[in-house]
mmCIF file of C-alpha atoms in Angstrom:
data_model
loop_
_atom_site.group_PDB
_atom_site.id
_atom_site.type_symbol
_atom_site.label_atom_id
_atom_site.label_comp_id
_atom_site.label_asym_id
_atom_site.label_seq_id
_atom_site.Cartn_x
_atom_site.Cartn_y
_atom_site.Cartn_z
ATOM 1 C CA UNK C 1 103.431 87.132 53.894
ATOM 2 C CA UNK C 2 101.618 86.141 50.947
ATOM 3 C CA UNK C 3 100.785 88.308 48.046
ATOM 4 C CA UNK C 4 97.116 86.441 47.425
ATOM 5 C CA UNK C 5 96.487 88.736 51.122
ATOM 6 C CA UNK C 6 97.054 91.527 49.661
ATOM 7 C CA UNK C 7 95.559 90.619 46.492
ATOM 8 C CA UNK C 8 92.287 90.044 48.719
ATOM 9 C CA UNK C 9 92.207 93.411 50.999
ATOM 10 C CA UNK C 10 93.148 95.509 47.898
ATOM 11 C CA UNK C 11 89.763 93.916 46.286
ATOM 12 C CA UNK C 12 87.504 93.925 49.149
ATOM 13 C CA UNK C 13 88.316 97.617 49.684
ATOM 14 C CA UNK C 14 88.185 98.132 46.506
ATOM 15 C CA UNK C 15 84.532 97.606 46.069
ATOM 16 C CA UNK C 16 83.441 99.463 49.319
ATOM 17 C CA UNK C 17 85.684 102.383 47.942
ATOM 18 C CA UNK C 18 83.379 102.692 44.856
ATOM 19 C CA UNK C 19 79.940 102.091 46.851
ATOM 20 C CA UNK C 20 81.093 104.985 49.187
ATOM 21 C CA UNK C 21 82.795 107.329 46.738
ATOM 22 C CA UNK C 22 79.768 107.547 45.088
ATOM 23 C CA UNK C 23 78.141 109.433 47.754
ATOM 24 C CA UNK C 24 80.365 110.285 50.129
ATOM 25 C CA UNK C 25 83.659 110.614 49.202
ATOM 26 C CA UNK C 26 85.057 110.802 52.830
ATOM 27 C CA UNK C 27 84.552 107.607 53.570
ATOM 28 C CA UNK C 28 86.312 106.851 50.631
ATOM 29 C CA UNK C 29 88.789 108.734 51.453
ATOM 30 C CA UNK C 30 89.596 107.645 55.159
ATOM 31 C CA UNK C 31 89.283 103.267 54.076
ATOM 32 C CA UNK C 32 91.792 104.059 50.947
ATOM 33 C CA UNK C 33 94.204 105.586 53.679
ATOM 34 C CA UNK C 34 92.996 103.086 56.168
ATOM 35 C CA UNK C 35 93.771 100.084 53.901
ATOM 36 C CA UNK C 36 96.994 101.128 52.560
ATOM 37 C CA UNK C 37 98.234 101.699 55.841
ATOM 38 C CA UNK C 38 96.775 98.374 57.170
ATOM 39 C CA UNK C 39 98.840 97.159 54.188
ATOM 40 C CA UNK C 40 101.878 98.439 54.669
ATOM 41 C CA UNK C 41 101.979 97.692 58.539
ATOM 42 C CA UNK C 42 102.388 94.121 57.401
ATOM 43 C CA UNK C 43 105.250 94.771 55.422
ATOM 44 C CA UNK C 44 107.440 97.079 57.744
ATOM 45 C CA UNK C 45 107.702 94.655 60.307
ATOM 46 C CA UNK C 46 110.202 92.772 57.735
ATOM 47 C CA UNK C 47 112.045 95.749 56.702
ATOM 48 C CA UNK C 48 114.113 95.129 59.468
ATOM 49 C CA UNK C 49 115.864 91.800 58.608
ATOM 50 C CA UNK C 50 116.478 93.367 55.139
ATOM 51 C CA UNK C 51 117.803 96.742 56.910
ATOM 52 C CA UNK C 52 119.838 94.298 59.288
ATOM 53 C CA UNK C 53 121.177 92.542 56.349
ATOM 54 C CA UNK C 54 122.527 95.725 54.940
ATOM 55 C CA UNK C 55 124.031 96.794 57.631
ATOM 56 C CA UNK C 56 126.404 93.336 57.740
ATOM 57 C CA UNK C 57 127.345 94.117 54.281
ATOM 58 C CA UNK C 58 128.337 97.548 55.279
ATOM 59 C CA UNK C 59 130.356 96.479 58.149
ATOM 60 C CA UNK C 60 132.038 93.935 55.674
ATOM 61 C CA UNK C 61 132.640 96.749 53.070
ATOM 62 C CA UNK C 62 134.169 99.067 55.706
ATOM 63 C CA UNK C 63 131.290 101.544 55.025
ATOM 64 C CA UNK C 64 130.908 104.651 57.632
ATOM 65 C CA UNK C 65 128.144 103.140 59.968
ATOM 66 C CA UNK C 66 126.214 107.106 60.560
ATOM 67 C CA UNK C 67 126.654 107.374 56.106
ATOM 68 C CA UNK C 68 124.326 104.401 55.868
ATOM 69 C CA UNK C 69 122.150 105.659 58.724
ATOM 70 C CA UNK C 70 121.284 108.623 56.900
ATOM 71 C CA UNK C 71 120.502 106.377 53.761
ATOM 72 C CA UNK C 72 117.937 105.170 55.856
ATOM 73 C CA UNK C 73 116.488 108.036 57.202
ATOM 74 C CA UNK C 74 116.332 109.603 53.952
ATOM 75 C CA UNK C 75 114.416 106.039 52.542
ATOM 76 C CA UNK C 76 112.157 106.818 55.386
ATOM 77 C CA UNK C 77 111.633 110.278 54.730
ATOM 78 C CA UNK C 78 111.138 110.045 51.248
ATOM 79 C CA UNK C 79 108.656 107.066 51.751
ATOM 80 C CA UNK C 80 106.312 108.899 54.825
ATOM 81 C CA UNK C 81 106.313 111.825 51.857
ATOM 82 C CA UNK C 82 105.250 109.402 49.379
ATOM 83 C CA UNK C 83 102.574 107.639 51.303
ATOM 84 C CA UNK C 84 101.231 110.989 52.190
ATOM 85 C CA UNK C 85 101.006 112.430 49.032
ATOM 86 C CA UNK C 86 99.896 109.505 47.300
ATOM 87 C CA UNK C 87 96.597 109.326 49.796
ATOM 88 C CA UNK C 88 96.330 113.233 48.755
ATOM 89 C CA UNK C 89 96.283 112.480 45.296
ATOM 90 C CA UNK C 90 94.110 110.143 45.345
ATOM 91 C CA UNK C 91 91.769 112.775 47.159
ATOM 92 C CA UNK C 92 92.117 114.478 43.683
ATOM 93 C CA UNK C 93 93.968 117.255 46.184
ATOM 94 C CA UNK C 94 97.520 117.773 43.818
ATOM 95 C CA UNK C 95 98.453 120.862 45.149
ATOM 96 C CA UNK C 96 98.636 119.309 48.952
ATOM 97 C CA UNK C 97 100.678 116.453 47.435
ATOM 98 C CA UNK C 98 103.294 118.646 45.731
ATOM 99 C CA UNK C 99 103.452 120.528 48.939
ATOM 100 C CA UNK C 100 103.987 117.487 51.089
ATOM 101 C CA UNK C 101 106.803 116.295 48.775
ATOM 102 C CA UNK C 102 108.584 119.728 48.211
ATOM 103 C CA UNK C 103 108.701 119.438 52.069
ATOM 104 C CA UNK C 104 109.815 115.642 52.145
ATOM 105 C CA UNK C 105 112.511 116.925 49.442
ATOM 106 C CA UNK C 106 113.793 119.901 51.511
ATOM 107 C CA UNK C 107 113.691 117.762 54.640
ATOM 108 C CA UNK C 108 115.978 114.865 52.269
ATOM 109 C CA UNK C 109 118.296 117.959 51.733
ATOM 110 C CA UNK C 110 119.218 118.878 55.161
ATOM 111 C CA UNK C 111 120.041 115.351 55.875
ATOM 112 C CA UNK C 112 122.456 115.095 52.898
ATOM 113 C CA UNK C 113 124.176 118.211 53.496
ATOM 114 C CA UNK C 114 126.808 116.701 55.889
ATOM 115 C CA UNK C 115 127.618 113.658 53.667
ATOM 116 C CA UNK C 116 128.111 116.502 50.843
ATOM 117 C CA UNK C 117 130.617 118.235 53.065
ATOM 118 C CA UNK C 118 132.092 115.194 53.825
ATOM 119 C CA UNK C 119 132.615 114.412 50.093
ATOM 120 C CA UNK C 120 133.776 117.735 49.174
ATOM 121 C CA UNK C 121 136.653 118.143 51.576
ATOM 122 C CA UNK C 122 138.035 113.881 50.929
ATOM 123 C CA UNK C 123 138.367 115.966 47.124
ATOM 124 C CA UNK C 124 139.829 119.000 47.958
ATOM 125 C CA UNK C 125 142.373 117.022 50.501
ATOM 126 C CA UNK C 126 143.589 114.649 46.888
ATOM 127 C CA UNK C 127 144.429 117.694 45.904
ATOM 128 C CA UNK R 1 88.701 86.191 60.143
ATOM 129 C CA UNK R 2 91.654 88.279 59.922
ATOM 130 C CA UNK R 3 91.634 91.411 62.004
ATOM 131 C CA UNK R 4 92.620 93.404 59.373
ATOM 132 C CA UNK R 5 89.193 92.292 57.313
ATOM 133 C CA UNK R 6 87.664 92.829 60.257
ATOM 134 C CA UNK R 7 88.174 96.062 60.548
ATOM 135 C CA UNK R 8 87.714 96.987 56.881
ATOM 136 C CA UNK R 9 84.014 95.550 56.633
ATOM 137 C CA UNK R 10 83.428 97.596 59.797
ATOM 138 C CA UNK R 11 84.140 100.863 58.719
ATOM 139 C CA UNK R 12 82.158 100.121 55.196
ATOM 140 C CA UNK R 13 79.284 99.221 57.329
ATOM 141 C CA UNK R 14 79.545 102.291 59.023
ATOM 142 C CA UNK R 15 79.570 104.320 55.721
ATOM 143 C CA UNK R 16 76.851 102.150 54.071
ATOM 144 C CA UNK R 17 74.812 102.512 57.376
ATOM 145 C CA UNK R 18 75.174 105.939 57.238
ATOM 146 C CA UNK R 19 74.192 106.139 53.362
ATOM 147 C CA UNK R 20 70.905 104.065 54.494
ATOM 148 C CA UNK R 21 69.987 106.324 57.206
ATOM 149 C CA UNK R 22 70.321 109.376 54.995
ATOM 150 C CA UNK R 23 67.760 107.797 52.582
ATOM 151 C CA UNK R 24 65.512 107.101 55.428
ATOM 152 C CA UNK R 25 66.037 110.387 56.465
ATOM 153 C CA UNK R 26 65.224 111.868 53.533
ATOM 154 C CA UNK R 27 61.908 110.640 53.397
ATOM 155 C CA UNK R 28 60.855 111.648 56.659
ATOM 156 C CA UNK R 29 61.774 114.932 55.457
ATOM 157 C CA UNK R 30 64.662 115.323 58.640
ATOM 158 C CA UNK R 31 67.515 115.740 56.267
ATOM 159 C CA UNK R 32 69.622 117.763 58.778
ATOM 160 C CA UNK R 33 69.633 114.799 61.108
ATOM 161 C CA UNK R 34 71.656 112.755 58.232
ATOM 162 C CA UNK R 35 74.475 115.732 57.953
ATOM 163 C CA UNK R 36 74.731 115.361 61.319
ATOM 164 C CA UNK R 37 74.845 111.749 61.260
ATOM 165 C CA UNK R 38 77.957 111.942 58.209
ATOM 166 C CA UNK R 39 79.607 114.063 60.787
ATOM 167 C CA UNK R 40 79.606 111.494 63.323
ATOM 168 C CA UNK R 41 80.221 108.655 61.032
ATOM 169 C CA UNK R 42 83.683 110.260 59.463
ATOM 170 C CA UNK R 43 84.644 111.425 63.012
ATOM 171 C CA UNK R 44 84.489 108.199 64.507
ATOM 172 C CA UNK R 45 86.522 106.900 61.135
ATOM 173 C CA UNK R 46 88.790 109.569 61.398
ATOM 174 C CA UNK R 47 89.901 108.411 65.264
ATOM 175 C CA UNK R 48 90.076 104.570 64.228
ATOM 176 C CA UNK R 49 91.949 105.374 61.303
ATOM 177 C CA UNK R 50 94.553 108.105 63.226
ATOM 178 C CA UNK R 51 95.133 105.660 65.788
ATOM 179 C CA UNK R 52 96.142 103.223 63.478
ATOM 180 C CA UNK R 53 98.349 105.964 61.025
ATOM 181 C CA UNK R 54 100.124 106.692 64.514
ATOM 182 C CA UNK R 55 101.032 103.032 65.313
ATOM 183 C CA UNK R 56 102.482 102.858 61.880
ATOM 184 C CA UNK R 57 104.450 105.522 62.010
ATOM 185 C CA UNK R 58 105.937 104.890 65.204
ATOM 186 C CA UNK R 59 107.085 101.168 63.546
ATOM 187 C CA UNK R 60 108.484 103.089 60.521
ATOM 188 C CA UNK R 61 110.087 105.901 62.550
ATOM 189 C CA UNK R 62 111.084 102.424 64.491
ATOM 190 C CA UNK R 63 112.653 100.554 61.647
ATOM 191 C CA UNK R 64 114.211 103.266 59.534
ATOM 192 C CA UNK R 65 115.750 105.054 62.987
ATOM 193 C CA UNK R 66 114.233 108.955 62.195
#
């Protein structure tokens, strides 16, 4: 879980990136989203002592358990949206990676709305 | 090596392979056989890389519970 890995796939690719973009810019296209995914696999496996780790401190804090679920699912969300529209972008394709997000965004929404309701009626019951 | 390397200087050979070919290709005056052989080259990309997309997500639909 060093960074210096990283540091070295994020070069290596690099490099091969340019020599294909300059012809094809497929193959660019499928090792960028190749790599950062490689990348990223690395990473998510230790998401889940820091998503355990929250979860203690919302047991301690008396937190709703299904609130902080739906924190995560909206992280998740929001990040799948991200990845994808980054990889678009870098495609030079903006218009598919506004469209991916706008859905990620409505998606974020419909999760949200029951914590809303929630919120709204612990106000109107003060007063 | 790492896997991971592995599998990044294999698809680059692929692509620069392909890019060879084509220039080959070119000068025996088949160009259509090089189309055909980009085709093939992003297609079997396109499954290595989907496979690996899919295992991804399932650990991120895994960790963040979606």
């Amino acid at each position: 879980m060093d960074i210096f890995f990283f540091l070295g796939i994020t070069l290596v690719s690099l490099i091969f990136i340019t020599i294909l973009r300059r012809e094809y810019e497929e193959y660019a296209v499928l090792l960028s989203m190749i790599v950062g995914t490689m990348i990223v696999s690395r990473l998510i496996g230790r998401l889940m002592d820091l998503i355990g780790a929250f979860t203690y401190l919302a047991e301690k804090a008396q937190i709703n358990a299904d609130y902080l679920s739906i924190i995560f699912r909206v992280m998740g969300v929001a990040y799948v949206a991200g990845f994808g529209g980054e990889i678009c972008r870098d495609a030079n394709e903006n218009t598919l990676a506004l469209k991916l997000e706008m859905a990620g965004k409505i998606i974020i929404l419909f999760m949200a709305v029951p914590v809303m309701v929630a919120i709204l009626e612990m106000v109107l019951r003060i007063f | 090596m790492i896997p991971e390397v592995n599998l990044i200087f294999k698809i680059a050979g692929v692509g620069i392979v392909v890019l060879l070919l084509n220039i080959l290709f070119k000068q025996a005056g088949k160009e259509e056989y090089g189309v055909l052989l980009t085709f093939v080259g992003v297609v079997a990309i396109f499954i290595v890389a989907i496979q690996m997309i899919q295992r991804f997500f399932e650990e991120v639909r895994a960790v963040f519970g979606f």
